[in-house]
Amino acid sequence: MITENSGVFHLQNETASYLLRVRPEGFLEHLHFGAPVCTGDAQALAVRSGLGWGDSVQFDEEDNAACLDVLPLEWSGAGRGDYRESPISLSRGGEPLSTEFRYAGFALHEGGAPMTSGLPQSRGGETLELWLTDETQKLRLRLFYGVFETAFTRRAVLENCGDLPVTLHKLMSFCMDLPGKFRMHSFHGGWIAETHRRVTDVGQAGVVNESVCGDSSNRVNCGFLLAEPETGETQGRVYGVNLIYSGSHYASARRSLQGLTRVMQGISPADFHWELAPGACFETPEAVLAFSDAGFGGLSAAMHAHVNRHIVPEYWQNRPRPVLYNSWEGCMFDFSERKLLHLAKQAKELGCELFVLDDGWFGARNSDRAGLGDYDVNTKKLPGGLKRLGEELNAMGLDFGLWVEPESVNPDSALYRAHPDWVVPEQHPPLLGRHQLRLDLSRPEVRDYIVEKVGALLDSAPISYVKWDMNRHSPALGAAAHRNVLGLYEVLHRIFDARPQILLESCASGGGRFDLGMLCFSPQIWASDDTDPIERLDIQDGLSYLYPQSAWGAHVSQSPHAQTLRATPLSTRGNVSFFGVLGYELNLDELSPVERTEIAAQIAFYKAHRETFQFGRFRRLSCEENAVCWQVQGEGETLVGLFHRLMPAAAGYEFLRPAGLDPQKRYHVASRPQLLRVGGFGSLLRHVAPVRMKPGGLLLSTVDKHYRMYDGALELTVSGATLHAGIPLPARFAGTGYDPALRVQGDFGSNVFLIEEETENEES
Ligand code: DGJ
């Protein structure tokens, strides 16, 4: 709801209030963003700046306190007495411009205000539009505030109303001054190590969260949190900030001496020069802001709800995602139609629903050195083309998914030979990344080529899923990079708006472009090329702060893992991948019979609880230091995954302490049955087996393929109140014997517990 009363604007949603007012001289004052408050309390919420500050530059000579530098503001200009970081930077003829924006009016838009530059935005909502003008510089600034159930959005549009061009160097999507002391929780890493959470105190020196890769990048995610120092999962005040943008981005938070934290976010100003001709406008991406006074868990719930309801394409909103098999890790570039169908048959038997043909199916693409850009099927590998492969898969009962990487080109390709000028222009001799160059999506003919080529591919075969990859950062700087991002969005609109039922999974060397901009087109994103479940604990945990679990692909791959050489139990690989959109990406020919049984059981379990895993309320539960515990909660059922890293000797008692249950109700709690590999015990087996088996011997390796022991079985009925208090889990193996009720896990062990509400007539 949005209300206006004598220049006070109150934005209210289910979780928060956002209050601002127009000061008498026309500046926009930030009053409050936080727990719900009363509209009439604007005056009570305003800071009392006393009699002013000794070094202040005043906008009213008679009033010592009339100083922009110490006021909490909704926007600020440059060179007018506010010496904090400005959200705007302009020049004309090489000279920096001072700016001072004063209020000129407002408008309300039911159902949202559509953006005009082609940038994606949250669907729906109500919007407040505020007009501000700088009469001296002949500029008009429009600030847009969107109100949604659990989030607010902000963006800005600058218009040059003068007769001379202006150069725009920086225009943030929003700026505001929050009272309080905060820590920034941001999400960093790089290839195969994305979204690790880092915590930094926000002081006067400030904290910057920026990507200059041309893409949102795997180094630093656009999204971050500002939390009071004592914030935990269930208590404390925390703000979530994210940007609906896939290019270079920038955010900063700095605390002033007066205790206001100025926070802003938008397109990265690095090398940014955008010529704003007379009459022209520049539109920023939309920022998404949420607040919770119920800790990180409350904030995540608010952000997840916003993404699920207002960001992912409508067709895929709450629509269950298929369990897929992807050919990449099992085949790489080496496959034939026969081999693919052989794998597909096994994938189907295991329970997969979608078969994804990854890289290597077109042109001369037998390695990553050639062929990228030439999307004509390689008939040596696929003599019947994509159509026959798709039909064969469909006949088996599998959907067909296809990999493409349309934004790049190998120099060794027909496309590059025909159009060497289609790549992003560089002043120096071009540099390759993964043997490829980026196509210049700011050029209409390049966009048309991609739209026509990919569109024709999708219509040529029964394709229901696309993996859209992008494997090198752009050499484009500043405004050129932004034009490429706009070009990408246009291409995605043109291809997929007409084909809403195609499930798009975007990817950029894994999670190199995991952002809300891509999620507006692609309901799920490949989180990381790293499928080692222990690495995924950090990656998926980091993502979970701002993105719902339906947004990331999580695959079971081989062990030892291709990147870490870490050997992990199949149970843990499955258990971690359950908390995401499950897939399998390994050579199925190499599975032992017992592994097949286990994978089939994993897929059946996931399907039975898919809606809860993909769309249930996600919580990070507290657990011992060396472990991670995630919970998802849906209709009548709750699932908890408890994951260990290294196993300590003499491990102590551990408790299952789920959250959000009804204390009055009774629940049936059961561990998901999972198996232990006999072979993993080596010579220790002599302690429990009736026959002697030599470690490494034929008998043991045969038994290992066909026989497994049960691990950590737990089953009981208990009240919600008792579960909230915490129930002890089965003890862990300590070298003193084996029992199916023991959790015999060693390093990297895990369990998933299913907690189901008992119905009235069940015994209590
Ligand atoms: C990078 C992706 O992240 C992988 O999953 C795979 O699709 C390869 N590209 C294919 O080249």
Short mmCIF file of N, CA, C and O and ligand atoms in Angstrom, two decimals, residues 191 194 326 328-329 332-333 358-360 365 368 372 403-405 434 436 467 469-471 507-511 526 528-530 555 585, ligand 1:
data_model
loop_
_atom_site.label_atom_id
_atom_site.label_comp_id
_atom_site.label_asym_id
_atom_site.label_seq_id
_atom_site.Cartn_x
_atom_site.Cartn_y
_atom_site.Cartn_z
N TRP A 191 35.42 -18.97 -10.20
CA TRP A 191 35.02 -20.21 -10.85
C TRP A 191 35.21 -21.39 -9.88
O TRP A 191 36.23 -21.48 -9.21
N GLU A 194 31.97 -20.31 -6.03
CA GLU A 194 31.11 -19.14 -6.03
C GLU A 194 30.40 -18.95 -4.68
O GLU A 194 30.30 -19.86 -3.88
N ASN A 326 22.42 -34.77 -17.31
CA ASN A 326 23.17 -33.92 -18.23
C ASN A 326 24.39 -34.70 -18.73
O ASN A 326 25.11 -35.33 -17.94
N TRP A 328 27.29 -33.71 -19.86
CA TRP A 328 28.61 -33.09 -19.89
C TRP A 328 29.68 -33.89 -19.14
O TRP A 328 30.66 -34.34 -19.72
N GLU A 329 29.51 -34.08 -17.86
CA GLU A 329 30.62 -34.70 -17.10
C GLU A 329 30.83 -36.16 -17.49
O GLU A 329 31.94 -36.67 -17.40
N MET A 332 31.65 -35.37 -21.96
CA MET A 332 32.35 -34.20 -22.52
C MET A 332 31.99 -34.11 -24.02
O MET A 332 30.83 -34.19 -24.36
N PHE A 333 33.01 -34.04 -24.90
CA PHE A 333 32.71 -33.86 -26.34
C PHE A 333 32.58 -35.19 -27.08
O PHE A 333 32.35 -35.21 -28.28
N ASP A 358 24.57 -31.69 -23.66
CA ASP A 358 25.42 -30.52 -23.39
C ASP A 358 26.29 -30.23 -24.61
O ASP A 358 25.99 -30.65 -25.74
N ASP A 359 27.38 -29.56 -24.40
CA ASP A 359 28.28 -29.09 -25.45
C ASP A 359 28.72 -30.22 -26.39
O ASP A 359 28.80 -31.38 -25.98
N GLY A 360 29.07 -29.86 -27.64
CA GLY A 360 29.72 -30.82 -28.54
C GLY A 360 28.85 -31.38 -29.63
O GLY A 360 29.30 -32.25 -30.38
N ARG A 365 32.72 -28.85 -33.28
CA ARG A 365 32.87 -28.68 -31.83
C ARG A 365 33.25 -30.01 -31.17
O ARG A 365 32.43 -30.65 -30.49
N ASP A 368 36.94 -27.48 -27.04
CA ASP A 368 36.48 -26.09 -26.87
C ASP A 368 37.28 -25.11 -27.75
O ASP A 368 37.14 -23.91 -27.61
N LEU A 372 32.42 -23.03 -32.00
CA LEU A 372 31.41 -22.27 -31.27
C LEU A 372 30.85 -21.16 -32.15
O LEU A 372 31.60 -20.35 -32.69
N TRP A 403 22.01 -27.76 -24.97
CA TRP A 403 22.99 -26.72 -24.58
C TRP A 403 23.29 -25.81 -25.75
O TRP A 403 23.47 -26.27 -26.88
N VAL A 404 23.37 -24.51 -25.49
CA VAL A 404 23.87 -23.57 -26.49
C VAL A 404 24.72 -22.51 -25.77
O VAL A 404 24.57 -22.28 -24.58
N GLU A 405 25.62 -21.89 -26.53
CA GLU A 405 26.39 -20.77 -25.96
C GLU A 405 26.44 -19.64 -26.97
O GLU A 405 27.46 -19.37 -27.61
N ARG A 434 38.95 -19.16 -22.87
CA ARG A 434 38.49 -20.48 -23.28
C ARG A 434 38.44 -20.55 -24.82
O ARG A 434 37.47 -21.03 -25.39
N GLN A 436 37.81 -18.36 -26.99
CA GLN A 436 36.66 -17.73 -27.64
C GLN A 436 36.62 -16.23 -27.40
O GLN A 436 37.27 -15.69 -26.49
N LYS A 467 19.92 -25.09 -21.93
CA LYS A 467 20.99 -24.62 -21.04
C LYS A 467 21.76 -23.56 -21.83
O LYS A 467 22.39 -23.87 -22.84
N ASP A 469 24.66 -21.16 -22.00
CA ASP A 469 25.97 -21.03 -21.34
C ASP A 469 26.67 -19.75 -21.78
O ASP A 469 26.32 -19.14 -22.80
N MET A 470 27.69 -19.34 -21.06
CA MET A 470 28.49 -18.16 -21.40
C MET A 470 29.80 -18.28 -20.63
O MET A 470 29.80 -18.23 -19.42
N ASN A 471 30.88 -18.50 -21.38
CA ASN A 471 32.10 -18.94 -20.70
C ASN A 471 33.29 -17.99 -20.75
O ASN A 471 34.41 -18.44 -20.50
N CYS A 507 23.71 -20.32 -17.39
CA CYS A 507 24.98 -20.85 -16.86
C CYS A 507 26.07 -19.92 -17.37
O CYS A 507 25.96 -19.38 -18.47
N ALA A 508 27.10 -19.71 -16.57
CA ALA A 508 28.24 -18.93 -17.06
C ALA A 508 29.47 -19.53 -16.39
O ALA A 508 29.85 -19.11 -15.30
N SER A 509 30.05 -20.56 -17.01
CA SER A 509 31.11 -21.35 -16.38
C SER A 509 30.63 -21.75 -14.98
O SER A 509 31.37 -21.63 -14.01
N GLY A 510 29.41 -22.17 -14.87
CA GLY A 510 28.80 -22.42 -13.56
C GLY A 510 28.08 -21.15 -13.15
O GLY A 510 27.28 -20.60 -13.92
N GLY A 511 28.39 -20.64 -11.97
CA GLY A 511 27.63 -19.51 -11.41
C GLY A 511 28.24 -18.16 -11.71
O GLY A 511 28.22 -17.28 -10.84
N TRP A 526 22.56 -22.66 -13.27
CA TRP A 526 23.56 -23.65 -12.85
C TRP A 526 24.50 -22.96 -11.86
O TRP A 526 25.24 -22.05 -12.21
N SER A 528 27.15 -23.79 -10.06
CA SER A 528 28.61 -23.89 -10.07
C SER A 528 29.02 -25.12 -10.85
O SER A 528 28.33 -26.15 -10.79
N ASP A 529 30.17 -25.05 -11.52
CA ASP A 529 30.72 -26.26 -12.13
C ASP A 529 31.23 -27.19 -11.04
O ASP A 529 31.59 -28.34 -11.33
N ASP A 530 31.33 -26.70 -9.84
CA ASP A 530 31.79 -27.53 -8.74
C ASP A 530 30.60 -28.30 -8.16
O ASP A 530 29.70 -27.71 -7.55
N HIS A 555 23.68 -30.96 -9.01
CA HIS A 555 23.81 -32.29 -9.63
C HIS A 555 24.71 -33.23 -8.84
O HIS A 555 25.69 -32.80 -8.24
N GLU A 585 24.92 -36.02 -13.29
CA GLU A 585 25.89 -35.64 -14.32
C GLU A 585 27.14 -36.49 -14.15
O GLU A 585 28.13 -36.06 -13.57
C1 DGJ B 1 30.66 -24.70 -18.84
C2 DGJ B 1 29.49 -25.18 -18.06
O1 DGJ B 1 29.50 -24.64 -16.78
C3 DGJ B 1 29.51 -26.70 -18.02
O2 DGJ B 1 28.45 -27.18 -17.24
C4 DGJ B 1 29.41 -27.22 -19.43
O3 DGJ B 1 28.17 -26.89 -20.00
C5 DGJ B 1 30.55 -26.66 -20.25
N1 DGJ B 1 30.59 -25.22 -20.18
C6 DGJ B 1 30.43 -27.07 -21.70
O4 DGJ B 1 31.40 -26.50 -22.48
#
